[in-house]
Every structure is written in C-alpha cells, then in structure tokens.
mmCIF file of C-alpha atoms and ligand atoms in Angstrom:
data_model
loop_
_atom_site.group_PDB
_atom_site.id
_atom_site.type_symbol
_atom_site.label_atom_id
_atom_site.label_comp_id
_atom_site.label_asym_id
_atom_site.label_seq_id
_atom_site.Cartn_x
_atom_site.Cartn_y
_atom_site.Cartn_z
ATOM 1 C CA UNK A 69 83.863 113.460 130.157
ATOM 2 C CA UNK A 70 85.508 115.551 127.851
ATOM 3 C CA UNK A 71 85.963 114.168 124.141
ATOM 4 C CA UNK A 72 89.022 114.892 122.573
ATOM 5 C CA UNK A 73 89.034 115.668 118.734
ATOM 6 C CA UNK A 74 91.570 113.526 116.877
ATOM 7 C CA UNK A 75 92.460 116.068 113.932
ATOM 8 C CA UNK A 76 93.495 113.678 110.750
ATOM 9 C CA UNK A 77 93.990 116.403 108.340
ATOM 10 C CA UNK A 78 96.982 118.114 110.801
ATOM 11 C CA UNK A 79 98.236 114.853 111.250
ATOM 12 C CA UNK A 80 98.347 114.477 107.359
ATOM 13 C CA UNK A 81 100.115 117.285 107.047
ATOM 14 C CA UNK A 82 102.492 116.837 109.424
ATOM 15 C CA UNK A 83 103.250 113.483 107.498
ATOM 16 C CA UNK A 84 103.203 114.466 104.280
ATOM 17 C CA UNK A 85 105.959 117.277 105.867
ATOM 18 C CA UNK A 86 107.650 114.480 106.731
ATOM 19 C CA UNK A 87 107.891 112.433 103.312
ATOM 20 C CA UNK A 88 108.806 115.752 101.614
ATOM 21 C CA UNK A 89 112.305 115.961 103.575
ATOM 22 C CA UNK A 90 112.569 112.468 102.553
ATOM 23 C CA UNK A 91 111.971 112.957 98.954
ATOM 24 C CA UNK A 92 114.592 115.844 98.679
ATOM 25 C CA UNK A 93 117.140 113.390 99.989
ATOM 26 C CA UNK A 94 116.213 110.278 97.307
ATOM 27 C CA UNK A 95 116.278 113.265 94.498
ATOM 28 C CA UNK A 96 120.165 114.107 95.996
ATOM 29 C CA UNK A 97 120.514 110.339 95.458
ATOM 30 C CA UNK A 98 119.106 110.715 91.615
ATOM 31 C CA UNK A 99 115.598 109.189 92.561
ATOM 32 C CA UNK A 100 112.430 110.874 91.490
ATOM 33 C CA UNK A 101 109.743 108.943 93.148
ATOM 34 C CA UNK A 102 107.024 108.163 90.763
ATOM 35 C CA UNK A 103 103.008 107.519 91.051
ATOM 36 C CA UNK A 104 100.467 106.175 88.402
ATOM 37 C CA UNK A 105 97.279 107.298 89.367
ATOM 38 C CA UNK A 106 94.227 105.239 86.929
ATOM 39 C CA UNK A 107 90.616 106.643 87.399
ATOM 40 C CA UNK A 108 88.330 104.008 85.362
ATOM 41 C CA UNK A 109 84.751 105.872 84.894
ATOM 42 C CA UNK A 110 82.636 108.845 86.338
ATOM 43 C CA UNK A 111 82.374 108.491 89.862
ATOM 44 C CA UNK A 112 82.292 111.994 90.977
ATOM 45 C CA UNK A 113 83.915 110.914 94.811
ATOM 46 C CA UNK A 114 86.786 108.843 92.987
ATOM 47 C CA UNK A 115 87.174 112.212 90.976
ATOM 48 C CA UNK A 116 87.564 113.769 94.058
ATOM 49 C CA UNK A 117 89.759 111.608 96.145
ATOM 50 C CA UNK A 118 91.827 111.123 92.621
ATOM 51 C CA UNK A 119 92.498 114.762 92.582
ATOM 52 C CA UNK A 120 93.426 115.460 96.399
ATOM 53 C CA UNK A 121 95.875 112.525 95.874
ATOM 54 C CA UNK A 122 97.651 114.109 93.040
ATOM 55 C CA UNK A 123 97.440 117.017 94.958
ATOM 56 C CA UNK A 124 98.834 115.577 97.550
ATOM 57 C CA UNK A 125 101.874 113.777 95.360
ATOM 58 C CA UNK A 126 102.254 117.642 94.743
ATOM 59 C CA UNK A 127 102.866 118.509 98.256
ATOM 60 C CA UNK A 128 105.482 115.842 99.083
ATOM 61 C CA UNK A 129 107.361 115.911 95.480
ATOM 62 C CA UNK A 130 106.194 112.870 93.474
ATOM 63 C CA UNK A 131 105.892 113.042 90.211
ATOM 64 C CA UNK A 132 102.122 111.518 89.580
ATOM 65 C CA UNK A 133 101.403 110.292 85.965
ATOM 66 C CA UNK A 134 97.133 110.409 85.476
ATOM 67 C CA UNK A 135 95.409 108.168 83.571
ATOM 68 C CA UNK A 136 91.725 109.087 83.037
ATOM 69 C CA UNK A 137 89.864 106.808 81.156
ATOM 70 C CA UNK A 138 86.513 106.279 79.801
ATOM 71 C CA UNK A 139 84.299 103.976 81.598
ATOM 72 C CA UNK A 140 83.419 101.718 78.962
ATOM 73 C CA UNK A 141 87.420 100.987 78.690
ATOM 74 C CA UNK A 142 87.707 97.512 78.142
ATOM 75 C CA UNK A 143 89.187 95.446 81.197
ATOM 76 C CA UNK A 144 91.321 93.547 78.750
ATOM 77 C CA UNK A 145 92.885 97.533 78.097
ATOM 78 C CA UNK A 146 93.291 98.299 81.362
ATOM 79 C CA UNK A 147 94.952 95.421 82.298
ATOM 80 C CA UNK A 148 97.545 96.202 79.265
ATOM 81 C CA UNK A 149 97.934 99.789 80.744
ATOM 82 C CA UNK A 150 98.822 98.233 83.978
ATOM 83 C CA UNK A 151 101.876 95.727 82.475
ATOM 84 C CA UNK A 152 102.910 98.524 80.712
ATOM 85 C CA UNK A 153 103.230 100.474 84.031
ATOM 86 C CA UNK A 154 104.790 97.850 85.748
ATOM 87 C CA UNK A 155 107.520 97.483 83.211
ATOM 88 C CA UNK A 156 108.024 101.251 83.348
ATOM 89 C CA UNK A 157 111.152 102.737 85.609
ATOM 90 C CA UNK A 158 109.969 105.821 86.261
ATOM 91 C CA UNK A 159 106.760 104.622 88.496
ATOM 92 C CA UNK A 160 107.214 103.532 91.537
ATOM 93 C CA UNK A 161 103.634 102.616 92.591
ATOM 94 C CA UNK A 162 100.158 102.077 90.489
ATOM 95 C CA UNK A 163 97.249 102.934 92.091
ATOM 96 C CA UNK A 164 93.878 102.039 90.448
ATOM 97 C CA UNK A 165 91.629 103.991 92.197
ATOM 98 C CA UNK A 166 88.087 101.756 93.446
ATOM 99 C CA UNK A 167 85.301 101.007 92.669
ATOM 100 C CA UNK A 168 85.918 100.226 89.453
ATOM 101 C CA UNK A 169 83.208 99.964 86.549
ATOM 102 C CA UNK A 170 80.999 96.796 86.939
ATOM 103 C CA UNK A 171 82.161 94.607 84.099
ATOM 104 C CA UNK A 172 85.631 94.621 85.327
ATOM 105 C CA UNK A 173 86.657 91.857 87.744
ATOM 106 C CA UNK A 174 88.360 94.074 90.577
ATOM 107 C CA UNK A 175 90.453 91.335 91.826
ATOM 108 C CA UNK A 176 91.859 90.540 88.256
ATOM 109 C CA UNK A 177 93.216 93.587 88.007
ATOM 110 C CA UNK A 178 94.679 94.400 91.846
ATOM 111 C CA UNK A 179 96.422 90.922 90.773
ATOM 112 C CA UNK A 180 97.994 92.503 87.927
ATOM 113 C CA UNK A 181 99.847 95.453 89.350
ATOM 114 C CA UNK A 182 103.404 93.898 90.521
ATOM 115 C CA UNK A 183 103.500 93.694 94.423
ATOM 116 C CA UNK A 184 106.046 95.897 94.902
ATOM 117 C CA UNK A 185 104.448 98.758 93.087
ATOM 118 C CA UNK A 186 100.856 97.960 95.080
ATOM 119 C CA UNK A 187 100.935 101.714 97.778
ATOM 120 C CA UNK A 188 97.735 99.916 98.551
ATOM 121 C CA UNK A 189 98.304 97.118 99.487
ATOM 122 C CA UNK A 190 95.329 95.516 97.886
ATOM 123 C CA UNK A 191 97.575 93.004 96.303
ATOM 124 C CA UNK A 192 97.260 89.094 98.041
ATOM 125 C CA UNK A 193 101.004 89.212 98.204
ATOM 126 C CA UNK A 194 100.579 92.568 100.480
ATOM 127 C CA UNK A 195 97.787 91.555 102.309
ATOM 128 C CA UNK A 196 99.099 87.815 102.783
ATOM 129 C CA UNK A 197 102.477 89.401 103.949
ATOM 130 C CA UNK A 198 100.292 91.473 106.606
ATOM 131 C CA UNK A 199 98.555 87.976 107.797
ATOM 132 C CA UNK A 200 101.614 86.472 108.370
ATOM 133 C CA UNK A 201 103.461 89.524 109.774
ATOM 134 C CA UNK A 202 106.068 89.905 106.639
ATOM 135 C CA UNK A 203 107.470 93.099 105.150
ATOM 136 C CA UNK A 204 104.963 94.560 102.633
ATOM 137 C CA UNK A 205 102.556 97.047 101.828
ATOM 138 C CA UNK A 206 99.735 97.884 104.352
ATOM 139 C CA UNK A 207 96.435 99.024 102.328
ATOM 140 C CA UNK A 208 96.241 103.543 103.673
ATOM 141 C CA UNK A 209 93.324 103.148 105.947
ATOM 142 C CA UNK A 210 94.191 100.853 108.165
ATOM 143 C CA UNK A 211 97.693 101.995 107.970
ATOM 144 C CA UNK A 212 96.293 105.460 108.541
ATOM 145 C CA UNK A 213 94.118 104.608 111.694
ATOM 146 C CA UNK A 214 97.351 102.814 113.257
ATOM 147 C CA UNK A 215 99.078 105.902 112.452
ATOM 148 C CA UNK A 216 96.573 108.374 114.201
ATOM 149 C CA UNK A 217 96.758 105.618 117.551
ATOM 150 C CA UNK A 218 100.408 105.916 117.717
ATOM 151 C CA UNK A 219 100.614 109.706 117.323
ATOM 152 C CA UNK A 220 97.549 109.972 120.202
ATOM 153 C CA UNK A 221 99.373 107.809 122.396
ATOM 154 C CA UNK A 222 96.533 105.563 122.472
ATOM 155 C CA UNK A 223 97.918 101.937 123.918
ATOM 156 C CA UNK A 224 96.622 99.070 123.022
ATOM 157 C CA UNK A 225 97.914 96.084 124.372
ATOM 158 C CA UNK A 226 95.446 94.211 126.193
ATOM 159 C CA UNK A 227 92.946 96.390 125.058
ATOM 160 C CA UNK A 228 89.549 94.875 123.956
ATOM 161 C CA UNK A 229 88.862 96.160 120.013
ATOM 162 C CA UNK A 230 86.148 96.029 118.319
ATOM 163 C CA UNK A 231 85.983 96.293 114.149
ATOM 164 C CA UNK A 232 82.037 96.714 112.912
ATOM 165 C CA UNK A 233 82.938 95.711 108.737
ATOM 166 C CA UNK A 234 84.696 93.297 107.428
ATOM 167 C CA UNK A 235 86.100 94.689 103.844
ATOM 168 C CA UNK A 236 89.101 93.944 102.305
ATOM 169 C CA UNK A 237 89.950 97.533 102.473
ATOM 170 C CA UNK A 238 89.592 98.633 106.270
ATOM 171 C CA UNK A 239 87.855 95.500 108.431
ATOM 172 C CA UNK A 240 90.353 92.771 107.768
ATOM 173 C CA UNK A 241 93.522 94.440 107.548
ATOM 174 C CA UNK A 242 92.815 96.807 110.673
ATOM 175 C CA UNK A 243 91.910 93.696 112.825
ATOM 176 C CA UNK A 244 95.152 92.037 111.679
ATOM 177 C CA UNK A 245 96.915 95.460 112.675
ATOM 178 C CA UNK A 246 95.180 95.589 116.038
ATOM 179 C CA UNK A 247 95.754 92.196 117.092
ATOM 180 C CA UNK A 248 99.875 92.573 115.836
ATOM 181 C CA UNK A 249 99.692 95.594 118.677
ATOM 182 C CA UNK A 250 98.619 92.820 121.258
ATOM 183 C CA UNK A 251 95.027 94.016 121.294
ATOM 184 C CA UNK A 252 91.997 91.449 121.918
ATOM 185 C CA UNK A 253 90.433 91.862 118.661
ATOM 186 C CA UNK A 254 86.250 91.121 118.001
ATOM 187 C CA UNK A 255 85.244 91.376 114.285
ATOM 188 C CA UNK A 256 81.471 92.445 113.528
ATOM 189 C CA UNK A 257 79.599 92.620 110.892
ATOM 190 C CA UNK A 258 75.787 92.542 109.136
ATOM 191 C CA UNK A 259 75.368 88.765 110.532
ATOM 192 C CA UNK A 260 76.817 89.251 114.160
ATOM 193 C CA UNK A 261 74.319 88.498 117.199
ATOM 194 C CA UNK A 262 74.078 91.409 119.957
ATOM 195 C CA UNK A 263 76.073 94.047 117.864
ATOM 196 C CA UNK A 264 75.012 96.630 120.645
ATOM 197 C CA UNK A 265 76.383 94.672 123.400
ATOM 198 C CA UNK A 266 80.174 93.653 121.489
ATOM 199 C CA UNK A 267 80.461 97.245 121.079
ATOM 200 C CA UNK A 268 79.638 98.443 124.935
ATOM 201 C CA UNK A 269 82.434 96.461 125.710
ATOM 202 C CA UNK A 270 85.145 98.194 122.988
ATOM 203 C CA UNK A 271 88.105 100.735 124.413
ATOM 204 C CA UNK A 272 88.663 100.709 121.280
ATOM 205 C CA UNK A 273 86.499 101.123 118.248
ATOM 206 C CA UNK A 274 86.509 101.372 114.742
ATOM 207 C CA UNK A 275 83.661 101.592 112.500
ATOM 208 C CA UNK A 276 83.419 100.784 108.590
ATOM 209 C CA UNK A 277 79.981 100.238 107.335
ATOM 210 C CA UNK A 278 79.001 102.448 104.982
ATOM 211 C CA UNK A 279 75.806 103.234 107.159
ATOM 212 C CA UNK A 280 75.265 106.618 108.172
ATOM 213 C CA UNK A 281 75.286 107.574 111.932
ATOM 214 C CA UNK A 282 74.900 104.102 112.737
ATOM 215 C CA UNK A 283 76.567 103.976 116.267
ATOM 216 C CA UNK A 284 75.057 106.189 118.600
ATOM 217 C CA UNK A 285 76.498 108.015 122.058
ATOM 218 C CA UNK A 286 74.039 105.193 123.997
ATOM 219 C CA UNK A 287 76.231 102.433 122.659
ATOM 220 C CA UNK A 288 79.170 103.175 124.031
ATOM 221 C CA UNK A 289 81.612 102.320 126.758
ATOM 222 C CA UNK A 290 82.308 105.525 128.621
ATOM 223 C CA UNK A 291 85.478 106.915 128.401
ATOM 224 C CA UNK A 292 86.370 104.584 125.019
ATOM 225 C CA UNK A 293 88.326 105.794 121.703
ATOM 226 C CA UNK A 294 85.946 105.658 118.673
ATOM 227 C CA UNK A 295 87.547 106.100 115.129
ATOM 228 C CA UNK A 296 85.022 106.346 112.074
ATOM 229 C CA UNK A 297 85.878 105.364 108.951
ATOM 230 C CA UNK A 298 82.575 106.102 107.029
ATOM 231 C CA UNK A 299 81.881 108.271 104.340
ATOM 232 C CA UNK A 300 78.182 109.127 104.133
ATOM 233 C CA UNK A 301 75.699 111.713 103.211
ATOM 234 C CA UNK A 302 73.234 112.838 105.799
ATOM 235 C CA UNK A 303 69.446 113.731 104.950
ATOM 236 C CA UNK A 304 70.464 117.023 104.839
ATOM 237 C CA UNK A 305 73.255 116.354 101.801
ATOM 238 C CA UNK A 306 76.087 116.778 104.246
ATOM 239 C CA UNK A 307 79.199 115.050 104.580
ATOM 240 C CA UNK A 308 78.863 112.130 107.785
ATOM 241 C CA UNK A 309 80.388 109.030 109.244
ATOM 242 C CA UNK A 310 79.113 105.788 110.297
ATOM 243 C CA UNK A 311 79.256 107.526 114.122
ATOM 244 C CA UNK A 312 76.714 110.107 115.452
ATOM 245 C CA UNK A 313 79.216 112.468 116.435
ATOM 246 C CA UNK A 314 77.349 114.705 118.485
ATOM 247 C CA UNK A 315 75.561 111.598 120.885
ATOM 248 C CA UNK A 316 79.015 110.705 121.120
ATOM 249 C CA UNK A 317 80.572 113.877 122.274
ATOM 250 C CA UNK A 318 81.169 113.322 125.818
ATOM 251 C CA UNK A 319 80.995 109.634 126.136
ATOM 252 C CA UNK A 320 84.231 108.804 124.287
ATOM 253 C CA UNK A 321 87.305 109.943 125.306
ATOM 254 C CA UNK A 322 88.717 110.636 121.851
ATOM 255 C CA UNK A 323 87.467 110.331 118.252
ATOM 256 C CA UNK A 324 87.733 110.805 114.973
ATOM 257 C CA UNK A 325 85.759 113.446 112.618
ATOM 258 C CA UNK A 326 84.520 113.048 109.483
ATOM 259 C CA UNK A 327 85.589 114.757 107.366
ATOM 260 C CA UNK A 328 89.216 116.158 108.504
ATOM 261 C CA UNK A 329 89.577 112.481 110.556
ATOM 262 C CA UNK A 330 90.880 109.065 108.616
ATOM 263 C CA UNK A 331 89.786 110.481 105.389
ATOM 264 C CA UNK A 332 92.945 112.401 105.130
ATOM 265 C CA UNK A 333 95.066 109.967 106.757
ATOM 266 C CA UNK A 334 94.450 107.489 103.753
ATOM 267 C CA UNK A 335 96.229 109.575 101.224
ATOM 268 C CA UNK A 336 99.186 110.865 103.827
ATOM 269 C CA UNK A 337 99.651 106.626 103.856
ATOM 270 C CA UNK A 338 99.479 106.502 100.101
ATOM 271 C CA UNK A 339 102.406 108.868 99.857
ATOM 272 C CA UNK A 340 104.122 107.259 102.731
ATOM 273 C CA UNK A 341 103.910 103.819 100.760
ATOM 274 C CA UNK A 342 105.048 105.531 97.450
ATOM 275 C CA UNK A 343 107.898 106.229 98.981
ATOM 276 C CA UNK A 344 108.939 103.074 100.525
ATOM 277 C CA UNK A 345 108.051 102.118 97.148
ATOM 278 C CA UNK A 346 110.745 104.654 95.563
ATOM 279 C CA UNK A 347 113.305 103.425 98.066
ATOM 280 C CA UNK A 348 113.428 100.120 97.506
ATOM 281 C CA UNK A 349 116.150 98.369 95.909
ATOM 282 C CA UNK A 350 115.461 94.964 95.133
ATOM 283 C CA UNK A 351 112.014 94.245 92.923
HETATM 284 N N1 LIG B 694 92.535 102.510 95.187
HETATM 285 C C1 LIG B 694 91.825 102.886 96.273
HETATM 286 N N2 LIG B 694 90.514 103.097 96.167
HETATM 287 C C2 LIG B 694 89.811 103.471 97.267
HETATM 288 C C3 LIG B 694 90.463 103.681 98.503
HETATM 289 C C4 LIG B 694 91.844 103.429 98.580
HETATM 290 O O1 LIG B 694 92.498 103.546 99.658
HETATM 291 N N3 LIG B 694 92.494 103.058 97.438
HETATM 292 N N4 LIG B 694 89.763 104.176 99.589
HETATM 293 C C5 LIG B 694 88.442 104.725 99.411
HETATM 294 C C6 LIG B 694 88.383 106.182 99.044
HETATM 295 N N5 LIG B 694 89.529 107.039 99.415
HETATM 296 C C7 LIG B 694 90.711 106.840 98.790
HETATM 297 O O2 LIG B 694 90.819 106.571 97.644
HETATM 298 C C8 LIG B 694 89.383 108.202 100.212
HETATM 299 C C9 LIG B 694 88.200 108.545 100.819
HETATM 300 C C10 LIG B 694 88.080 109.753 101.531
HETATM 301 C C11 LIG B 694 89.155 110.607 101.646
HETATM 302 C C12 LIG B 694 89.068 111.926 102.329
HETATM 303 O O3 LIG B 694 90.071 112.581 102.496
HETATM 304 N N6 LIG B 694 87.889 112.391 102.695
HETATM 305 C C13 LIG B 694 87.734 113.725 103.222
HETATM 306 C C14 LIG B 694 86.433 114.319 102.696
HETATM 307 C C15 LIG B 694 86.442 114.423 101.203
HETATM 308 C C16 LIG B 694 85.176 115.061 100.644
HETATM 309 O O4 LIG B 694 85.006 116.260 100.858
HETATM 310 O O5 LIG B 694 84.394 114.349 99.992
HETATM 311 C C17 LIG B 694 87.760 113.692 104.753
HETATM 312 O O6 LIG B 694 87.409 112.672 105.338
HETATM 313 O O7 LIG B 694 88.126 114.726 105.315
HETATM 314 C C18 LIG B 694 90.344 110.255 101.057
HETATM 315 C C19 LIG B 694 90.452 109.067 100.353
HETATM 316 C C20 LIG B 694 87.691 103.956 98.329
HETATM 317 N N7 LIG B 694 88.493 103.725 97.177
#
C-alpha cells in the first residue's frame, strides 16, 4: 500500500495565509490583534517553539508582546504579570508557554489567565466547555490534528480511534474531539492491558507518549491513518516521533511526519485562536 505523507507545515501555511486576510480586515475595523507570549526559565525547546510562535504572530499580523523571564521568577510574580495582562486592552490572548519551572504550580497559573484570553485552551473553563460541547477555546494540538483530518478528507464517523496518552494537552481533549466527530473512541495509556492488540484494531490513530519510535509498522491495521504527536530525540540526536516512520511506510494509508507534521499545526491553531480571541466582543 502506498502511504501518503500528511504535510503539516504546508497546511500551516496555508492557515496562517488564511488568518492574515482576516487580520487585515479586523485592522480596517480598528482592531490590532494582540498576543502575550511568557517564557518562564531555560528550556532550550520552549526557546524554540517560543520563537517560531512569535515568528509566526509575524506572518499573520499580530502584534506579540514577549516576556522572558528568569527562572527563579517567583510564581507569586508571575501570577501578577498575568492580572496585569488580563486587565490590559491591547492583548487579546496570554500564552504561558509549558513546562514551567518546578516550584510553580502549573494549574495555579493556567487558572489565572481570564478564559477568554486562554489561545490554549488549557483553562478548565475551555476545556470544560469542550466536555460539554460549548463555545470555547480548543487547546492547538488537538485542534491542529482535527484540522489536518478535515483538510485530508479523512471521515470519521463510525470509525474506531484509538488515543495512546492521556495528557491534558493532546490525549483528553483529542478523544473528546474524536468522539464529537461520531468516532468510537478507545483511550490508552501506561496502565492499559494488550496495548498491541487496541491499536491493530485503530483506522484511526494518534499517538502522544513521549516515547520514541514506540509504535512500530507490525502493530498496525493495514491501510489505517496514523498521526504522531511526539517529539523525541533518536540515539543518533535526531529529531523523532513516538511512530517508527519507516516500519510504517506502507502499512498506513496516511501519516503524519515529525517534524513538518502536527508540530506546525499547533502554532497555525495558536494564531487561529488569537484571532477568535481578537474578534470577540463580549468578555
Ligand atoms: N503553552 C503551551 N505549551 C506547550 C504547548 C502548547 O501548545 N502550549 N505544546 C508543546 C510544545 N509546542 C508548543 O508550544 C510545540 C512543539 C513542537 C512544535 C513544532 O513545530 N515542532 C517542529 C520541530 C521543531 C524543532 O525543530 O525542534 C515540527 O514538528 O516540525 C511546535 C510547538 C509543549 N508546551
């Protein structure tokens, strides 16, 4: 069978295309869609991803307002820094990139940005609204994954899915997502019996582990759509998902890269969510 290559970083591009047209016509209508974008610490990949999304604010024409600071920064500070964003006109959405420094309480703090500023959804008033199916925020990856389905024409109604990870950030949200597109959805994760034989049985799945080529060509259901969500480091110091791509290459019938696959997609949905966020009327 021949595996098809779902390209995220096109896709990204297309979108962020997309959001620019829409930001020229909220600046006719005196709007200038904001972004604060807080980096807590040293991490060299939040560096990264911190700087591609300002880059990427760039692209579409949001203004992005950096805060860099110091990793012993105080949580009690940052917390102040976020009220102070909240409160302030000209920002539209706060995003506080993770993970955060260990003496800060992560959920403290996501609780502190105002839900209507939260482009990631991380917020229990975004993520509740997702459970229940009410308008709010969807966190970028999942978002971004639905978004790369719909633009494949992959269908899923009926379909069986299959999640492997069960994080706040990807597993939950993308089997809420999956199972609002009238998918039967199977959540897996470190404690789940027969892991191999759940996942022979996916058309559809999506892996978030953090393990490096975990799922292997063998696994899989011929013919089945396999999106990767990891961010790993091979023995060799190179860049790999949770999916051994090549084992898989000709088993699946379409699936993601990394990098150039979600990766990208999460910051096209961060832009997408600013400006929702910069449309808005009522706060
Ligand atoms: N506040 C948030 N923190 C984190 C999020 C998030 O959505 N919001 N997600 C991840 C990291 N992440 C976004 O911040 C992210 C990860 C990877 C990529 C990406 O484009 N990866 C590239 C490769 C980049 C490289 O060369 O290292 C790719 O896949 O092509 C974007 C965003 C955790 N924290």
């Amino acid at each position: 069978m021949e595996t098809k290559i779902i390209d995220g970083a096109l896709i990204s591009t297309q979108i962020k295309d997309e959001l620019k047209e829409q930001v020229l016509v909220l600046q006719d209508q005196g709007i200038y869609p904001g972004l604060a974008v807080v980096l807590v610490g040293e991490n060299s990949a939040s560096k990264v991803y911190v700087g591609n999304k300002k880059k990427a604010c760039e692209h579409v024409g949001i203004k992005s307002f950096s805060y860099e600071l110091p990793e012993e920064t105080s949580e009690e500070s940052l917390l102040e820094l976020i009220e102070t964003l909240n409160a302030d006109e000209n920002v539209h959405g706060i995003l506080v990139q993770l993970p955060l420094p260990r003496h800060m309480d992560e959920q403290k703090v996501i609780a502190t940005i105002a839900p209507y500023k939260d482009v990631d959804g991380f917020h229990v008033a975004n993520t509740g609204a997702l459970l229940v199916g009410a308008p709010g925020f969807v966190s970028c990856t999942p978002a971004g994954i639905m978004e790369l389905l719909k633009r494949y024409d992959v269908a899923l109604t009926g379909k069986k899915c299959v999640v492997v990870g069960r994080s706040n950030i990807v597993g939950k949200p993308i089997s809420l997502l999956l199972l609002r597109e009238n998918a039967t959805v199977t959540m897996c994760h470190s404690k789940t019996k027969n892991l191999q034989e759940e996942i022979k049985q996916a058309d559809v799945l999506v892996v978030a582990v953090g393990v490096a080529k975990m799922v292997t060509g063998d696994m899989l259901k011929e013919g089945c759509v396999v999106i990767d969500v990891g961010m790993n480091r091979d023995e060799n110091g190179k860049l790999c998902g949770d999916v051994d791509f090549a084992s898989c290459e000709g088993i699946a019938s379409l699936m993601t890269p990394v990098p150039r696959g979600v990766g990208p997609m999460t910051i096209a949905m961060l832009m997408h969510n600013c400006v929702q966020a910069a449309m808005r009327k009522e706060k």
